[in-house]
Amino acid sequence: MNFDRFDIEKVRADFPILGLQVSGKPLVYLDNAASSQMPQAVIDRIVQYQTAEHSNIHRAVHYLSELATREYEAARVKVQHFLTAHESREIIFTRGTTEAINLVMHGYGRAFIGKGDEIILSGLEHHANIVPWQMLAQEKGAILRVIPMNDAGELLIDEFEALFNEKTKFLALTHVSNALGTVNPVKKMIAFAHRHGVPVLLDGAQAAPHQPVDVQDLDCDFYAFSGHKLCGPTGIGVLYGKAKLLEKMQPFQGGGDMILSVTFEKTTYNVIPSKFEAGTPPIMAAIALGAAIDYLNSIGLANIEAYEKQLLDYATGEVSALNGVRIIGTAAKKAAVLSFEIKGVHPHDVGTILNDDGIAIRTGHHCAQPVMQRFHVPATARASFAFYNTRREIDKLVEGIRKVQEMFS
Ligand code: C6P
């Protein structure tokens, strides 16, 4: 097996936290789908900003304010190129994927989706791409339609197509499932939705950190992702939206920076993207996200995707060879997520015992309870990989699973 896409030891050395000992053992961090770790370059960028650049933006003519404004807007341009968006004004900084989806629900959904209209979601969605649409449906009297999946965790495309009718007004779809790792055939699904005049939001939280994303090639109308899953900090996320849609949307929140003028009678809203960035934004976090994108680009998203696929293939082979372990989510096209259950052991016990060996995985419903319901499990154990993980770490995971089985035998 070829693991030499890039120098993994050099990459690991960029992440100080990977040198940590947990429970007296070297940390094996396999919870990257929840939050990935931060390289020194991003930590340094945060320190530099806080020590020599910090100020509020868009508000003053002094040196620091102009510098911080420049760096914040430069981060927006980095995100634009990262997503291959047409224009930087199509990039809106949010607190994360959740806020980005809520922004679309409020700004687009409340204006353009009404009573009896239908919104299509998939059975693979994270709660962040279910609950806002449910709230909208309750408010407006709209209806949610759900694309079912097969036992591998792949969406049933015939059933997807059959859901469309003249009432269909929106498709909100995850690019990659956080619970199972399924990579959805989003480009084809977007093209189908567009043939019916239906705009599409992609939840890219689990895709953007793991593969190149080109929103123009996908032709999605909205794309959302989070900084903390992409080697950046928490508190920052991105909403990409096509300019022509963002322009006709209502603001999400009211306050400073999103206005051109205010009187007690009337407010005129700012142009995009400011119209959607009310109040002082997470300036430091946006700049750090820009640094994270620079770092990922220095490795190359295509290299990351190829390397993580090798990790996933290796892990899938090793874990599926274990008696009494069931992998949940066996789609033909998967990102680096391995959800599993060990016969007779609650996933929380699996997580706790692995933690005793310094191995970090996530256990629970992964904020995707409908996925758990589909597979008739209350929860799973989930190992999720990043480009700084190694085959040796997967061996440790497998040793840990064997140890759990011995303890419960
Ligand atoms: N999934 C996980 O462990 P926020 O919290 O806004 O940054 O991201 C929400 C979100 C939305 N969509 C998908 C597909 C996601 O995976 C997540 C976050 C984490 O799987 C935390 S629940």
PDB file of N, CA, C and O in Angstrom, residues 55 76 88 95 108 111 170 223 285 367 371 398:
ATOM      1  N   SER A  55      -8.136  44.745  16.072  1.00  0.00           N
ATOM      2  CA  SER A  55      -8.977  45.943  16.156  1.00  0.00           C
ATOM      3  C   SER A  55     -10.345  45.567  15.594  1.00  0.00           C
ATOM      4  O   SER A  55     -10.511  44.459  15.071  1.00  0.00           O
ATOM      5  N   ARG A  76     -11.525  36.350   3.283  1.00  0.00           N
ATOM      6  CA  ARG A  76     -12.717  36.077   2.463  1.00  0.00           C
ATOM      7  C   ARG A  76     -12.288  35.646   1.047  1.00  0.00           C
ATOM      8  O   ARG A  76     -12.863  34.726   0.462  1.00  0.00           O
ATOM      9  N   SER A  88     -15.806  37.193  -4.373  1.00  0.00           N
ATOM     10  CA  SER A  88     -15.620  37.129  -2.920  1.00  0.00           C
ATOM     11  C   SER A  88     -16.870  37.608  -2.173  1.00  0.00           C
ATOM     12  O   SER A  88     -17.101  37.222  -1.026  1.00  0.00           O
ATOM     13  N   ARG A  95     -20.939  31.773  12.122  1.00  0.00           N
ATOM     14  CA  ARG A  95     -20.308  31.105  13.270  1.00  0.00           C
ATOM     15  C   ARG A  95     -19.969  29.656  12.958  1.00  0.00           C
ATOM     16  O   ARG A  95     -19.208  29.017  13.658  1.00  0.00           O
ATOM     17  N   TYR A 108     -33.691  33.016   2.860  1.00  0.00           N
ATOM     18  CA  TYR A 108     -34.304  32.526   1.620  1.00  0.00           C
ATOM     19  C   TYR A 108     -35.638  31.840   1.922  1.00  0.00           C
ATOM     20  O   TYR A 108     -36.672  32.185   1.341  1.00  0.00           O
ATOM     21  N   ALA A 111     -38.684  33.845   2.926  1.00  0.00           N
ATOM     22  CA  ALA A 111     -39.185  34.737   1.878  1.00  0.00           C
ATOM     23  C   ALA A 111     -39.820  33.974   0.720  1.00  0.00           C
ATOM     24  O   ALA A 111     -40.754  34.451   0.089  1.00  0.00           O
ATOM     25  N   PHE A 170     -37.235  23.528  -2.569  1.00  0.00           N
ATOM     26  CA  PHE A 170     -35.865  23.604  -2.057  1.00  0.00           C
ATOM     27  C   PHE A 170     -35.319  22.206  -1.807  1.00  0.00           C
ATOM     28  O   PHE A 170     -36.073  21.309  -1.409  1.00  0.00           O
ATOM     29  N   TYR A 223     -23.509  26.764  -0.186  1.00  0.00           N
ATOM     30  CA  TYR A 223     -22.596  25.743   0.343  1.00  0.00           C
ATOM     31  C   TYR A 223     -22.151  26.214   1.721  1.00  0.00           C
ATOM     32  O   TYR A 223     -21.742  27.370   1.884  1.00  0.00           O
ATOM     33  N   ALA A 285     -10.996  34.745  14.138  1.00  0.00           N
ATOM     34  CA  ALA A 285     -11.286  33.393  13.659  1.00  0.00           C
ATOM     35  C   ALA A 285     -11.314  33.337  12.130  1.00  0.00           C
ATOM     36  O   ALA A 285     -10.868  32.359  11.524  1.00  0.00           O
ATOM     37  N   CYS A 367     -25.476  13.656  16.301  1.00  0.00           N
ATOM     38  CA  CYS A 367     -26.438  14.681  15.849  1.00  0.00           C
ATOM     39  C   CYS A 367     -27.078  14.265  14.526  1.00  0.00           C
ATOM     40  O   CYS A 367     -27.326  15.112  13.652  1.00  0.00           O
ATOM     41  N   VAL A 371     -30.478   8.873  11.169  1.00  0.00           N
ATOM     42  CA  VAL A 371     -29.585   7.838  10.626  1.00  0.00           C
ATOM     43  C   VAL A 371     -29.545   6.652  11.584  1.00  0.00           C
ATOM     44  O   VAL A 371     -29.614   5.490  11.172  1.00  0.00           O
ATOM     45  N   VAL A 398      -7.598  -0.820  16.342  1.00  0.00           N
ATOM     46  CA  VAL A 398      -8.002  -2.230  16.226  1.00  0.00           C
ATOM     47  C   VAL A 398      -7.598  -2.990  17.497  1.00  0.00           C
ATOM     48  O   VAL A 398      -8.394  -3.772  18.044  1.00  0.00           O
TER      49      VAL A 398
END
